[in-house]
Coordinates of C-alpha atoms in Angstrom, one line a residue:
Chain A
M6 CA -130.4 19.7 27.1
T7 CA -126.8 20.6 26.4
L8 CA -126.9 18.5 23.5
H9 CA -129.0 20.6 21.8
R10 CA -126.6 23.5 21.8
L11 CA -123.7 21.4 20.9
F12 CA -125.2 19.1 18.1
P13 CA -127.2 19.5 15.2
L14 CA -129.9 17.0 14.8
R15 CA -127.9 14.4 12.7
L16 CA -124.9 14.1 15.3
R17 CA -127.4 14.0 18.1
Q18 CA -128.8 10.9 16.4
T19 CA -125.4 9.5 16.1
V20 CA -124.7 10.0 19.8
T21 CA -127.8 8.7 20.9
Q22 CA -127.4 5.7 19.2
V23 CA -124.1 5.3 19.9
R24 CA -125.0 5.6 23.5
L25 CA -128.1 3.0 22.9
L26 CA -125.3 0.6 21.5
H27 CA -123.1 0.5 24.1
G28 CA -125.9 0.6 26.6
S29 CA -128.2 -2.6 25.0
G30 CA -125.8 -5.2 23.3
C31 CA -123.2 -5.2 26.1
G32 CA -124.8 -4.4 29.1
H33 CA -123.0 -7.1 31.3
Q34 CA -119.7 -5.4 30.1
L35 CA -121.1 -2.3 31.9
E36 CA -122.2 -3.9 35.0
E37 CA -118.6 -5.5 35.2
V38 CA -117.2 -1.9 34.9
A39 CA -119.5 -0.8 37.7
M40 CA -118.1 -3.4 40.1
E41 CA -114.3 -3.1 39.7
P42 CA -113.2 0.7 39.3
E43 CA -110.2 0.6 41.2
L44 CA -109.0 -2.4 39.3
R45 CA -108.1 -0.5 36.0
K46 CA -104.6 0.2 36.5
E47 CA -102.9 0.6 33.1
T48 CA -99.8 -1.1 34.1
S49 CA -101.7 -4.6 34.5
V50 CA -104.1 -4.7 32.0
F51 CA -103.2 -5.4 28.5
R52 CA -105.3 -8.2 27.2
T53 CA -109.0 -8.0 27.2
Q54 CA -111.4 -11.1 26.7
V55 CA -113.9 -9.2 24.8
N56 CA -113.3 -10.8 21.2
D57 CA -116.2 -9.3 19.4
P58 CA -115.0 -5.8 17.7
A59 CA -118.7 -5.0 18.1
C60 CA -118.7 -5.0 21.7
Q61 CA -115.6 -3.0 22.3
S62 CA -115.6 0.2 23.4
E63 CA -113.3 3.0 24.9
R64 CA -112.4 1.0 27.9
H65 CA -110.9 -1.3 25.8
L66 CA -108.5 0.9 24.2
G67 CA -104.9 -0.3 24.3
Q68 CA -105.5 -3.9 25.1
Y69 CA -105.0 -6.8 23.0
Y70 CA -108.1 -9.3 22.1
T71 CA -107.4 -12.3 20.4
L72 CA -108.5 -13.2 16.8
P73 CA -110.2 -17.0 16.9
T74 CA -108.3 -19.3 14.5
S75 CA -111.1 -19.9 12.8
H76 CA -111.7 -16.1 11.6
L77 CA -107.6 -15.9 10.7
H78 CA -108.3 -18.6 8.3
T79 CA -111.4 -17.4 6.9
I80 CA -111.5 -13.5 7.1
F81 CA -107.9 -13.1 6.5
P82 CA -106.3 -15.6 3.9
H83 CA -104.7 -12.7 2.5
G84 CA -105.1 -9.3 4.3
L85 CA -102.7 -8.9 7.4
P86 CA -98.9 -8.0 6.7
A87 CA -96.4 -10.5 6.4
R88 CA -94.2 -9.6 9.7
Y89 CA -97.9 -10.3 11.5
Q90 CA -98.6 -13.5 10.0
Q91 CA -95.0 -14.7 11.3
Q92 CA -96.0 -13.4 15.0
V93 CA -98.8 -15.0 14.3
K94 CA -97.2 -18.5 13.7
T95 CA -94.6 -17.9 16.4
F96 CA -97.2 -16.8 19.5
N97 CA -99.5 -19.5 18.5
E98 CA -102.4 -16.8 18.5
G99 CA -103.3 -13.8 16.6
C100 CA -103.9 -10.7 19.0
V101 CA -105.1 -7.6 17.9
M102 CA -104.6 -3.9 20.0
V103 CA -107.6 -1.6 20.0
R104 CA -106.1 1.2 19.5
Q105 CA -107.3 5.5 20.1
P106 CA -110.6 7.0 18.9
P107 CA -108.8 8.7 16.4
A108 CA -108.2 5.7 14.1
V109 CA -110.1 2.5 14.2
R110 CA -113.2 3.5 17.4
Y111 CA -114.2 6.6 15.1
L112 CA -114.3 4.3 12.2
L113 CA -116.1 1.3 14.3
C114 CA -118.8 3.7 15.7
I115 CA -119.5 5.7 12.4
L116 CA -120.0 2.1 10.2
H117 CA -122.2 0.9 13.2
Q118 CA -124.5 4.0 13.1
E119 CA -124.5 4.3 9.5
G120 CA -125.1 0.8 8.8
N121 CA -129.1 1.3 9.4
D122 CA -128.6 4.6 7.3
L123 CA -126.8 3.0 4.4
Y124 CA -129.9 1.9 2.6
V125 CA -131.2 5.3 2.7
S126 CA -128.0 7.2 1.8
K127 CA -127.3 7.7 -2.0
R128 CA -123.2 7.1 -1.6
P129 CA -121.2 4.7 0.1
V130 CA -119.4 5.8 3.2
L131 CA -115.8 6.9 2.1
L132 CA -113.1 6.3 4.9
T133 CA -109.4 6.8 4.1
L134 CA -106.9 5.8 6.6
T135 CA -103.9 8.2 6.6
G136 CA -100.5 8.2 8.1
W137 CA -101.3 11.5 9.7
V138 CA -98.0 12.8 11.6
D139 CA -94.7 13.4 9.5
G140 CA -94.9 10.8 6.8
L141 CA -95.8 7.9 9.0
K142 CA -94.5 4.4 8.0
G143 CA -95.3 1.6 10.3
S144 CA -97.8 3.2 12.0
G145 CA -100.6 0.5 12.1
K146 CA -102.5 1.3 9.0
T147 CA -103.0 -1.8 7.5
M148 CA -103.6 -3.6 11.4
S149 CA -106.6 -1.0 11.7
L150 CA -107.8 -1.9 8.3
C151 CA -108.0 -5.5 9.4
H152 CA -109.5 -4.7 12.8
T153 CA -112.6 -3.2 10.6
I154 CA -112.5 -6.0 8.4
H155 CA -113.0 -8.4 11.3
Y156 CA -115.5 -5.9 12.4
C157 CA -117.6 -6.0 9.2
S158 CA -117.2 -9.7 9.0
T159 CA -118.7 -10.9 12.4
Q160 CA -121.5 -8.1 11.4
G161 CA -122.4 -10.5 8.4
W162 CA -121.4 -7.9 6.1
L163 CA -119.7 -8.8 2.6
V164 CA -116.2 -8.1 2.6
L165 CA -114.5 -7.1 -0.5
H166 CA -110.6 -7.0 0.4
I167 CA -107.7 -5.9 -2.0
P168 CA -104.7 -6.8 0.3
D169 CA -102.2 -4.6 -1.7
A170 CA -103.3 -2.7 -4.6
H171 CA -99.8 -1.8 -5.3
L172 CA -98.9 -5.6 -6.3
W173 CA -101.3 -5.3 -9.1
V174 CA -99.5 -1.9 -10.7
K175 CA -96.3 -3.7 -10.7
N176 CA -94.3 -7.0 -11.2
C177 CA -96.8 -8.4 -13.7
K178 CA -95.5 -11.8 -15.3
E179 CA -98.4 -12.2 -17.6
L180 CA -99.8 -9.1 -19.3
L181 CA -102.9 -10.2 -22.1
P182 CA -105.0 -8.1 -24.1
S183 CA -108.7 -8.0 -22.8
S184 CA -111.2 -10.2 -24.6
Y185 CA -113.8 -7.3 -23.6
H186 CA -112.6 -4.3 -24.6
T187 CA -109.6 -3.9 -27.1
S188 CA -107.5 -1.0 -25.3
R189 CA -107.0 -2.6 -22.0
F190 CA -105.2 -5.5 -20.3
D191 CA -105.7 -8.2 -18.4
Q192 CA -103.6 -9.6 -15.1
P193 CA -104.8 -13.5 -15.2
I194 CA -102.6 -14.6 -12.1
E195 CA -103.7 -12.1 -9.8
A196 CA -106.8 -11.9 -10.7
S197 CA -107.6 -15.6 -9.7
N198 CA -105.3 -15.3 -7.0
W199 CA -107.7 -12.6 -5.9
L200 CA -110.8 -15.0 -6.5
R201 CA -109.5 -17.8 -4.7
N202 CA -109.0 -15.6 -1.4
F203 CA -112.3 -13.9 -2.1
R204 CA -114.1 -17.4 -2.0
T205 CA -112.6 -18.2 0.9
T206 CA -113.8 -15.3 2.5
N207 CA -117.3 -14.9 1.5
E208 CA -118.5 -18.7 1.1
R209 CA -121.9 -18.1 2.9
F210 CA -122.9 -15.2 0.6
L211 CA -121.9 -17.4 -3.1
S212 CA -125.1 -19.3 -2.9
K213 CA -127.2 -16.5 -1.8
I214 CA -126.3 -13.9 -4.6
K215 CA -128.0 -14.7 -7.9
L216 CA -126.8 -13.1 -10.8
R217 CA -129.0 -10.2 -12.8
Q218 CA -127.4 -10.4 -16.0
R219 CA -126.1 -13.0 -18.7
Y220 CA -122.5 -13.2 -19.3
T221 CA -121.0 -14.5 -22.2
W222 CA -117.6 -15.6 -22.2
T223 CA -116.5 -17.5 -25.3
K224 CA -118.7 -18.6 -28.0
R225 CA -119.8 -21.8 -26.0
E226 CA -119.5 -20.8 -22.4
S227 CA -121.9 -18.4 -20.5
T228 CA -123.2 -17.7 -17.0
E229 CA -127.4 -17.5 -17.4
K230 CA -129.0 -15.1 -15.4
G231 CA -130.1 -16.3 -12.0
S232 CA -127.3 -18.8 -11.2
P233 CA -125.8 -18.1 -8.0
L234 CA -122.6 -16.2 -7.8
G235 CA -120.6 -19.0 -6.3
E236 CA -120.2 -20.4 -10.4
L237 CA -118.9 -17.2 -11.4
V238 CA -116.0 -17.4 -9.0
D239 CA -115.5 -21.0 -9.7
M240 CA -115.4 -20.1 -13.2
G241 CA -113.2 -17.3 -12.7
V242 CA -110.9 -19.7 -11.1
S243 CA -111.0 -22.6 -13.1
R244 CA -110.5 -20.5 -16.4
V245 CA -107.6 -18.1 -16.0
K246 CA -107.7 -16.5 -19.0
S247 CA -110.8 -14.6 -18.4
S248 CA -110.1 -14.2 -14.9
S249 CA -110.2 -10.3 -15.0
D250 CA -113.5 -9.8 -16.7
V251 CA -114.8 -12.3 -14.0
V252 CA -113.9 -9.7 -11.7
G253 CA -115.2 -7.1 -13.0
A254 CA -118.5 -9.0 -13.5
V255 CA -118.6 -9.8 -9.7
L256 CA -117.8 -6.2 -8.7
K257 CA -120.7 -4.8 -10.8
E258 CA -122.9 -7.7 -9.7
L259 CA -122.1 -6.8 -6.2
R260 CA -122.4 -2.8 -6.3
L261 CA -126.0 -3.2 -7.8
Q262 CA -127.2 -5.8 -5.3
A263 CA -126.1 -4.1 -2.2
A264 CA -128.9 -1.6 -2.7
E265 CA -131.5 -4.2 -1.7
T266 CA -133.6 -3.1 1.0
E267 CA -135.3 -6.6 1.8
E268 CA -134.0 -8.4 5.0
S269 CA -133.7 -11.5 3.7
E270 CA -132.0 -10.9 0.4
G271 CA -129.9 -7.8 1.5
F272 CA -126.5 -7.4 2.5
R273 CA -123.7 -4.5 3.5
L274 CA -121.0 -4.4 1.4
A275 CA -117.6 -3.3 2.6
V276 CA -114.7 -2.5 0.0
A277 CA -111.3 -2.5 2.1
I278 CA -108.4 -1.5 -0.3
D279 CA -105.2 -1.2 1.1
G280 CA -102.8 1.4 -0.8
V281 CA -105.8 3.0 -2.5
N282 CA -102.9 5.7 -4.1
S283 CA -101.8 2.9 -6.7
L284 CA -105.0 3.4 -8.4
W285 CA -104.3 6.6 -9.7
G286 CA -100.4 6.4 -9.8
R287 CA -98.1 5.3 -12.5
T288 CA -97.6 1.7 -13.4
T289 CA -93.9 -0.1 -14.0
I290 CA -95.8 -2.4 -16.4
K291 CA -94.6 -1.9 -20.1
K292 CA -96.5 -3.2 -23.2
E293 CA -94.5 -5.3 -25.5
D294 CA -93.3 -2.1 -27.7
K295 CA -91.8 -1.2 -24.3
S296 CA -94.3 2.0 -23.7
P297 CA -95.3 2.1 -20.3
V298 CA -99.4 1.0 -19.3
A299 CA -101.3 3.6 -17.8
P300 CA -103.5 2.4 -14.9
E301 CA -106.7 2.8 -16.7
E302 CA -105.5 0.5 -19.1
L303 CA -105.5 -2.3 -16.7
T304 CA -109.3 -3.9 -16.1
L305 CA -108.5 -4.8 -12.5
I306 CA -107.8 -1.3 -11.8
H307 CA -110.5 -0.1 -14.2
N308 CA -113.2 -1.9 -12.4
L309 CA -111.9 -0.7 -8.6
R310 CA -112.2 2.9 -9.5
K311 CA -115.8 2.0 -10.5
M312 CA -116.3 0.8 -7.3
I313 CA -114.8 4.0 -5.8
D314 CA -117.1 6.0 -7.6
N315 CA -120.3 7.5 -5.6
N316 CA -122.8 6.0 -7.4
W317 CA -124.0 2.8 -5.4
C318 CA -125.2 2.9 -2.1
G319 CA -125.3 0.1 0.5
G320 CA -121.8 -0.2 1.5
A321 CA -118.7 1.3 2.6
V322 CA -115.3 2.0 1.1
I323 CA -112.3 1.9 3.4
A324 CA -108.9 2.5 2.5
T325 CA -105.2 2.9 3.3
L326 CA -102.8 5.3 1.6
S327 CA -99.6 3.9 1.6
Q328 CA -96.0 5.4 0.3
T329 CA -94.4 1.9 1.3
G330 CA -95.4 0.3 -1.9
S331 CA -96.3 2.9 -4.0
L332 CA -94.4 3.8 -7.2
Y333 CA -92.9 7.0 -8.5
S334 CA -93.9 9.0 -5.2
P335 CA -91.1 10.3 -2.7
S336 CA -90.6 9.2 0.4
S337 CA -91.5 12.1 2.3
A338 CA -94.9 12.3 1.1
Y339 CA -97.7 11.3 3.3
L340 CA -100.5 13.8 3.0
P341 CA -103.5 12.8 1.0
K342 CA -103.3 15.2 -1.5
E343 CA -99.5 14.3 -2.4
L344 CA -100.4 10.4 -2.4
L345 CA -103.3 10.3 -4.4
G346 CA -102.7 13.7 -6.7
E347 CA -105.3 15.7 -8.2
E348 CA -107.5 13.2 -10.3
G349 CA -107.4 10.3 -7.3
F350 CA -108.5 13.4 -4.6
D351 CA -111.1 14.4 -7.1
S352 CA -112.4 10.8 -7.4
M353 CA -112.2 9.9 -3.8
D354 CA -113.7 13.2 -2.4
P355 CA -115.9 13.1 -0.2
F356 CA -114.0 11.1 2.3
I357 CA -113.5 11.0 5.8
P358 CA -109.6 11.1 7.0
V359 CA -108.7 8.9 9.8
P360 CA -105.2 9.5 11.1
V361 CA -103.2 7.1 12.5
S362 CA -100.2 7.7 14.5
N363 CA -97.6 6.0 16.3
Y364 CA -98.2 4.5 19.9
S365 CA -99.4 6.8 22.6
E366 CA -98.0 5.8 26.7
K367 CA -100.6 3.4 27.4
E368 CA -100.7 1.7 24.0
F369 CA -96.9 1.0 24.3
E370 CA -97.1 -0.1 27.9
S371 CA -99.7 -2.4 26.7
C372 CA -97.4 -3.8 23.9
Y373 CA -94.5 -4.5 26.0
L374 CA -96.4 -6.2 28.8
Y375 CA -97.7 -8.3 25.6
Y376 CA -94.4 -9.0 24.6
L377 CA -93.2 -10.0 27.8
D378 CA -96.2 -12.3 28.4
R379 CA -95.2 -13.9 25.0
H380 CA -91.6 -14.4 26.2
W381 CA -90.9 -12.5 23.2
L382 CA -88.4 -10.2 25.3
Q383 CA -85.7 -12.3 26.2
H384 CA -82.7 -10.1 27.1
P385 CA -82.2 -9.9 30.7
H386 CA -81.9 -5.6 30.3
S387 CA -84.9 -5.4 28.4
K388 CA -87.1 -6.2 31.0
T389 CA -85.3 -3.3 33.4
D390 CA -86.1 0.2 33.6
E391 CA -83.2 1.4 31.6
G392 CA -83.7 -0.7 29.0
K393 CA -87.5 0.2 28.4
K394 CA -86.0 3.6 28.2
E395 CA -83.7 2.9 25.9
I396 CA -86.4 1.0 23.6
I397 CA -88.4 4.1 23.7
F398 CA -86.1 6.4 22.4
L399 CA -84.6 4.0 19.5
S400 CA -88.0 2.8 18.5
N401 CA -90.2 6.5 19.2
R402 CA -93.1 4.6 20.1
N403 CA -93.5 3.4 15.8
P404 CA -95.1 -0.1 16.1
S405 CA -93.4 -1.6 13.3
V406 CA -89.9 -0.1 14.5
L407 CA -90.6 -1.7 17.9
E408 CA -91.6 -5.2 16.6
R409 CA -88.3 -5.1 14.4
L410 CA -86.2 -3.9 17.6
C411 CA -88.1 -6.4 19.7
A412 CA -87.7 -9.3 17.5
F413 CA -83.8 -9.5 18.3
L414 CA -83.7 -8.2 21.6
Chain B
V33 CA -39.6 11.4 13.7
S34 CA -39.6 11.7 17.9
A35 CA -42.2 11.2 20.3
S36 CA -42.9 14.5 20.8
S37 CA -43.3 15.3 17.0
I38 CA -46.1 12.3 16.9
G39 CA -47.8 13.4 19.8
R40 CA -48.3 17.2 17.8
L41 CA -49.3 15.5 14.8
V42 CA -51.6 13.1 16.4
M43 CA -53.6 16.2 18.1
L44 CA -54.3 17.6 14.7
F45 CA -55.4 14.3 12.8
L46 CA -57.0 12.2 15.6
V47 CA -56.8 8.9 13.5
R48 CA -57.9 5.8 15.6
W49 CA -55.5 3.2 14.5
S50 CA -51.9 5.4 14.3
R51 CA -50.2 5.1 17.3
Y52 CA -51.2 7.5 19.9
N53 CA -49.2 9.1 22.5
P54 CA -49.2 7.3 25.6
Y55 CA -50.1 10.6 27.3
Y56 CA -53.6 9.8 26.1
L57 CA -56.2 8.0 28.2
E58 CA -58.5 5.4 27.2
P59 CA -62.4 6.0 26.8
E60 CA -65.0 5.1 29.1
P61 CA -68.7 4.0 27.5
R62 CA -70.3 2.2 30.7
K63 CA -72.9 4.9 32.4
E64 CA -73.1 3.5 35.4
L65 CA -69.6 4.7 36.4
Y66 CA -70.4 8.2 35.5
N67 CA -73.7 8.3 37.3
M68 CA -71.9 7.1 40.9
P69 CA -72.1 9.8 43.7
E70 CA -68.7 11.5 44.9
T71 CA -68.8 9.6 48.2
E72 CA -68.8 6.0 46.7
L73 CA -65.7 6.5 44.7
T74 CA -62.5 4.8 45.8
T75 CA -59.3 7.1 45.7
E76 CA -57.8 5.3 42.8
Q77 CA -61.3 6.3 41.2
K78 CA -61.2 10.0 42.2
E79 CA -57.7 10.4 41.3
E80 CA -58.7 9.0 37.7
R81 CA -61.5 11.3 37.5
E82 CA -59.0 14.0 38.2
L83 CA -56.4 12.9 35.3
K84 CA -59.3 12.9 32.8
A85 CA -59.9 16.3 33.8
V86 CA -56.8 17.3 32.4
R87 CA -55.4 14.5 30.1
P88 CA -57.0 14.1 26.3
I89 CA -58.4 11.2 25.7
K90 CA -58.3 8.1 22.6
A91 CA -61.6 8.4 20.0
T92 CA -63.6 5.6 20.6
T93 CA -64.4 3.0 17.7
N94 CA -67.8 3.4 15.9
S95 CA -69.1 0.4 17.4
T96 CA -68.4 1.5 20.8
T97 CA -71.9 2.1 22.6
S98 CA -73.1 2.7 26.0
S99 CA -76.4 1.1 25.5
V100 CA -77.2 -1.6 28.0
F101 CA -77.6 -4.1 25.1
N102 CA -73.9 -3.7 24.2
D103 CA -72.2 -7.2 24.0
P104 CA -68.5 -7.0 23.2
V105 CA -68.5 -11.4 22.3
L106 CA -71.2 -10.0 19.9
S107 CA -69.5 -7.3 18.5
K108 CA -66.1 -9.5 18.1
F109 CA -68.6 -12.0 16.0
V110 CA -70.0 -8.9 13.9
N111 CA -66.5 -7.9 13.3
M112 CA -65.4 -11.6 12.2
M113 CA -68.4 -11.6 9.8
M114 CA -67.8 -8.4 8.0
R115 CA -66.5 -8.5 4.4
D116 CA -65.2 -5.6 2.4
G117 CA -65.8 -3.2 5.5
E118 CA -69.8 -3.8 5.1
K119 CA -70.5 -3.8 9.4
I120 CA -74.2 -2.6 8.5
L121 CA -74.8 -5.9 6.6
A122 CA -73.2 -8.0 9.2
R123 CA -74.8 -6.7 12.1
G124 CA -78.0 -7.0 10.2
I125 CA -77.6 -10.9 9.6
L126 CA -76.6 -11.5 13.3
T127 CA -79.7 -9.6 14.6
Q128 CA -81.7 -11.9 11.9
T129 CA -79.7 -14.9 13.2
L130 CA -81.0 -13.9 16.9
E131 CA -84.5 -13.2 15.7
S132 CA -84.6 -16.3 14.2
L133 CA -83.2 -18.5 16.7
K134 CA -85.6 -17.0 19.1
R135 CA -88.8 -17.6 16.9
K136 CA -87.8 -21.2 16.8
Q137 CA -87.3 -21.5 20.2
V138 CA -90.4 -19.2 21.2
E139 CA -92.6 -21.7 18.9
K140 CA -91.5 -24.9 20.5
Y141 CA -92.2 -23.1 23.9
H142 CA -95.7 -22.0 23.3
K143 CA -96.5 -25.6 21.4
A144 CA -94.9 -27.7 24.2
P145 CA -97.0 -29.1 27.3
Q146 CA -96.5 -27.7 30.6
G147 CA -94.1 -29.9 32.0
K148 CA -91.5 -29.4 29.0
K149 CA -91.9 -25.8 28.8
A150 CA -89.1 -24.8 31.5
E151 CA -86.0 -26.7 29.6
I152 CA -87.0 -25.0 26.6
E153 CA -84.3 -21.9 26.3
C154 CA -86.0 -18.7 24.3
N155 CA -83.2 -16.5 25.2
P156 CA -81.3 -16.2 21.8
Y157 CA -78.2 -14.5 23.7
A158 CA -78.0 -17.3 26.0
I159 CA -78.0 -20.1 23.4
F160 CA -75.5 -18.1 21.1
H161 CA -72.8 -18.0 24.2
Q162 CA -73.4 -21.2 25.2
A163 CA -73.1 -22.8 21.6
L164 CA -69.9 -20.8 21.5
E165 CA -68.8 -22.1 25.0
N166 CA -69.6 -25.8 23.5
C167 CA -67.3 -25.2 20.2
M168 CA -64.2 -23.7 22.3
P169 CA -61.4 -26.4 21.9
V170 CA -59.9 -27.1 25.0
I171 CA -56.4 -27.8 23.8
G172 CA -54.6 -26.9 20.3
L173 CA -51.6 -27.7 18.1
A174 CA -48.5 -25.6 17.2
S175 CA -46.1 -26.7 14.1
I176 CA -42.6 -26.9 16.3
Q177 CA -39.5 -27.5 13.9
K178 CA -37.0 -29.7 15.4
G179 CA -34.1 -31.7 13.4
G180 CA -35.5 -30.1 10.0
K181 CA -38.9 -31.9 10.3
F182 CA -42.0 -29.9 11.2
Y183 CA -44.1 -31.6 14.1
Q184 CA -47.6 -31.0 15.2
V185 CA -47.5 -30.2 19.0
P186 CA -50.4 -30.2 21.3
V187 CA -50.3 -26.7 23.4
P188 CA -52.4 -25.4 25.8
L189 CA -54.4 -22.2 24.2
T190 CA -55.1 -18.7 25.5
D191 CA -59.1 -17.6 26.1
N192 CA -58.7 -15.5 23.3
R193 CA -57.1 -18.0 20.7
R194 CA -59.9 -20.3 22.1
R195 CA -62.7 -17.6 21.4
F196 CA -61.4 -17.0 18.0
L197 CA -61.3 -20.6 16.9
A198 CA -64.7 -20.9 17.8
M199 CA -66.4 -18.2 15.9
K200 CA -63.9 -18.7 13.1
W201 CA -65.0 -22.4 13.0
M202 CA -68.7 -21.3 13.0
I203 CA -68.5 -18.7 10.1
T204 CA -66.2 -20.9 7.8
E205 CA -68.6 -23.9 8.5
C206 CA -71.6 -21.6 7.6
R207 CA -70.0 -20.2 4.7
D208 CA -68.8 -23.2 3.0
N209 CA -71.2 -26.2 3.8
K210 CA -74.5 -24.1 2.9
N211 CA -76.9 -24.9 0.0
R212 CA -77.0 -22.0 -2.4
R213 CA -80.4 -21.1 -1.8
T214 CA -80.3 -21.1 2.0
L215 CA -79.4 -17.8 3.3
M216 CA -76.7 -17.0 5.8
Y217 CA -78.8 -16.2 9.0
E218 CA -80.8 -19.4 8.5
K219 CA -77.8 -21.7 8.5
L220 CA -76.2 -19.7 11.2
S221 CA -79.3 -20.5 13.3
Q222 CA -79.0 -23.9 12.7
E223 CA -75.5 -24.4 13.4
L224 CA -76.0 -22.6 16.7
L225 CA -78.9 -24.5 17.9
A226 CA -77.1 -27.8 16.8
A227 CA -74.0 -26.7 18.8
Y228 CA -76.0 -25.6 21.8
S229 CA -76.9 -29.4 21.8
K230 CA -73.5 -30.4 21.1
E231 CA -74.2 -31.9 17.7
G232 CA -73.4 -30.7 14.4
N233 CA -70.4 -29.7 12.0
V234 CA -68.6 -27.3 14.3
I235 CA -68.6 -29.5 17.3
K236 CA -67.2 -32.4 15.1
R237 CA -64.7 -30.2 13.9
K238 CA -63.5 -29.3 17.6
H239 CA -63.5 -33.1 18.3
E240 CA -61.4 -34.0 15.6
L241 CA -58.5 -31.3 16.6
H242 CA -58.7 -32.7 20.4
K243 CA -58.1 -36.3 18.5
M244 CA -55.1 -35.2 16.7
A245 CA -53.6 -33.6 19.8
E246 CA -54.5 -36.7 21.7
S247 CA -52.8 -38.6 19.2
N248 CA -49.4 -36.6 18.9
R249 CA -49.2 -36.9 22.6
A250 CA -45.7 -38.4 22.3
Y251 CA -44.4 -34.8 20.6
A252 CA -45.5 -32.9 23.9
H253 CA -42.4 -32.1 25.1
Y254 CA -40.9 -30.4 22.2
R255 CA -42.9 -27.6 23.7
W256 CA -40.7 -25.4 25.5
W257 CA -43.1 -22.5 27.0

């Protein structure tokens, strides 16, 4: 009865649905918990056998679950941070930590619950992962994004993952004027790389989705209406010159078709962008007459902005703001308003900010135990209490600083 | 300038490498000694403590820490690798070396079958110390003049000199004999692993020195100390 007073109707549905979720799908997990209440001592438990993100709940906070190797190669050909990829190679396994409610759990709850409402709502659900306290660099935003993408993939969603949008606005080796629109510029290399990775991630959708429109690339080449998406993507990978336009076409088709309501044809779209603040910033790319290129003049960025606009339904946009790769922004900027700018904030509005902060004590414990288990902390003093206190002091429980510190200890 | 005026000057500008008045005591960075309760101190330590309350203490270098992870041999190595006073760069290279050593060994460990796991040494510090030990020469050569000519005479070396030679050879080997594209930490980690298993160019150099000393055995009596 208290529910009625505390929560309005819609959120009440949320709470009941979430309860049902945890009750029905993972009933066996709850029974296990009932049988071993005393064994859950924080010091010894840092791994969990539950590898499916859908079944992970608050009980698994701070624990590591293993990413199956097949998923690593298909879902994340380009998504994981470089140091994490090195770690996966060294430890011969990829383990991700299930983090606190303010970060990924909240996201997963919302996504799972909203999943059934998505066809009804008029707009995509926009979630932004921001570094919350004190300009937090290295607090685990990209890893949280990857955790969410793993969840979406296992639930059968189509994942559109842009690993680092900052890479598209700087250091461009080849800039071609766009064939479709005269004032815009193409980036063939980045576009074809992205299409190749997109193909690896979403193999099973490529033959199911049919095109709604006819696309003409040159006088002799065109893709007919009704042909599968896979053909379009292959064309973009092989014909590098028109790959940026192919990317635009792919995004448009997915946007139109994500709103399908029929069970067999419909799919849900998850757009995951890392470093979304680069879409509204400045670029370092210059035209031939040395004048700077604005982000709107790049085809890839223009098409991405259309994805973030609120005029399609049937999916979610998950984005990370990062100052690290961004151009012309001060290193102390961490709030969404500062990083996105006026224009960016208005187009991302309304969004749900999800803060990602440093490790809590429990999370730090489990990270420490994980490194000990994988024989990563080798210095004899690092296994003592004094050494541990020193590690906490030096790293302030920041995930990336901790990782770099333990690398040579 | 008399000793007392030097002492007074030093009190005004406490510069590390100027000649300190012997009145000044050495600093003590280790934490355990300060945590010991009163009862466990011997008489000498009690006297030392009373002295420290009265006398001034020399300034420490920037690289002294009270951290548990402090290693004097590694600090020496970093100082030898340093060029133009860029200690941060030298220390960064060393940490990258230790990391890459550990990565290679841990990867081998995780891929090895159960029986072979115990033989693989994963601790980069242990590998570093063992490799240096394997590179240290036992006997050295000194140039001694006798009857107008200079002879290379085999001579025993002090511990400091041996350690210095091992580190010097390691660093010069990695600087000179590497490909233009390989980075210093990569080459260092390769050489350290080779020295750990008693192979590689540095070990070869040590053996050549030993052979030279053996061949010049006849001149050993030219040494007078």
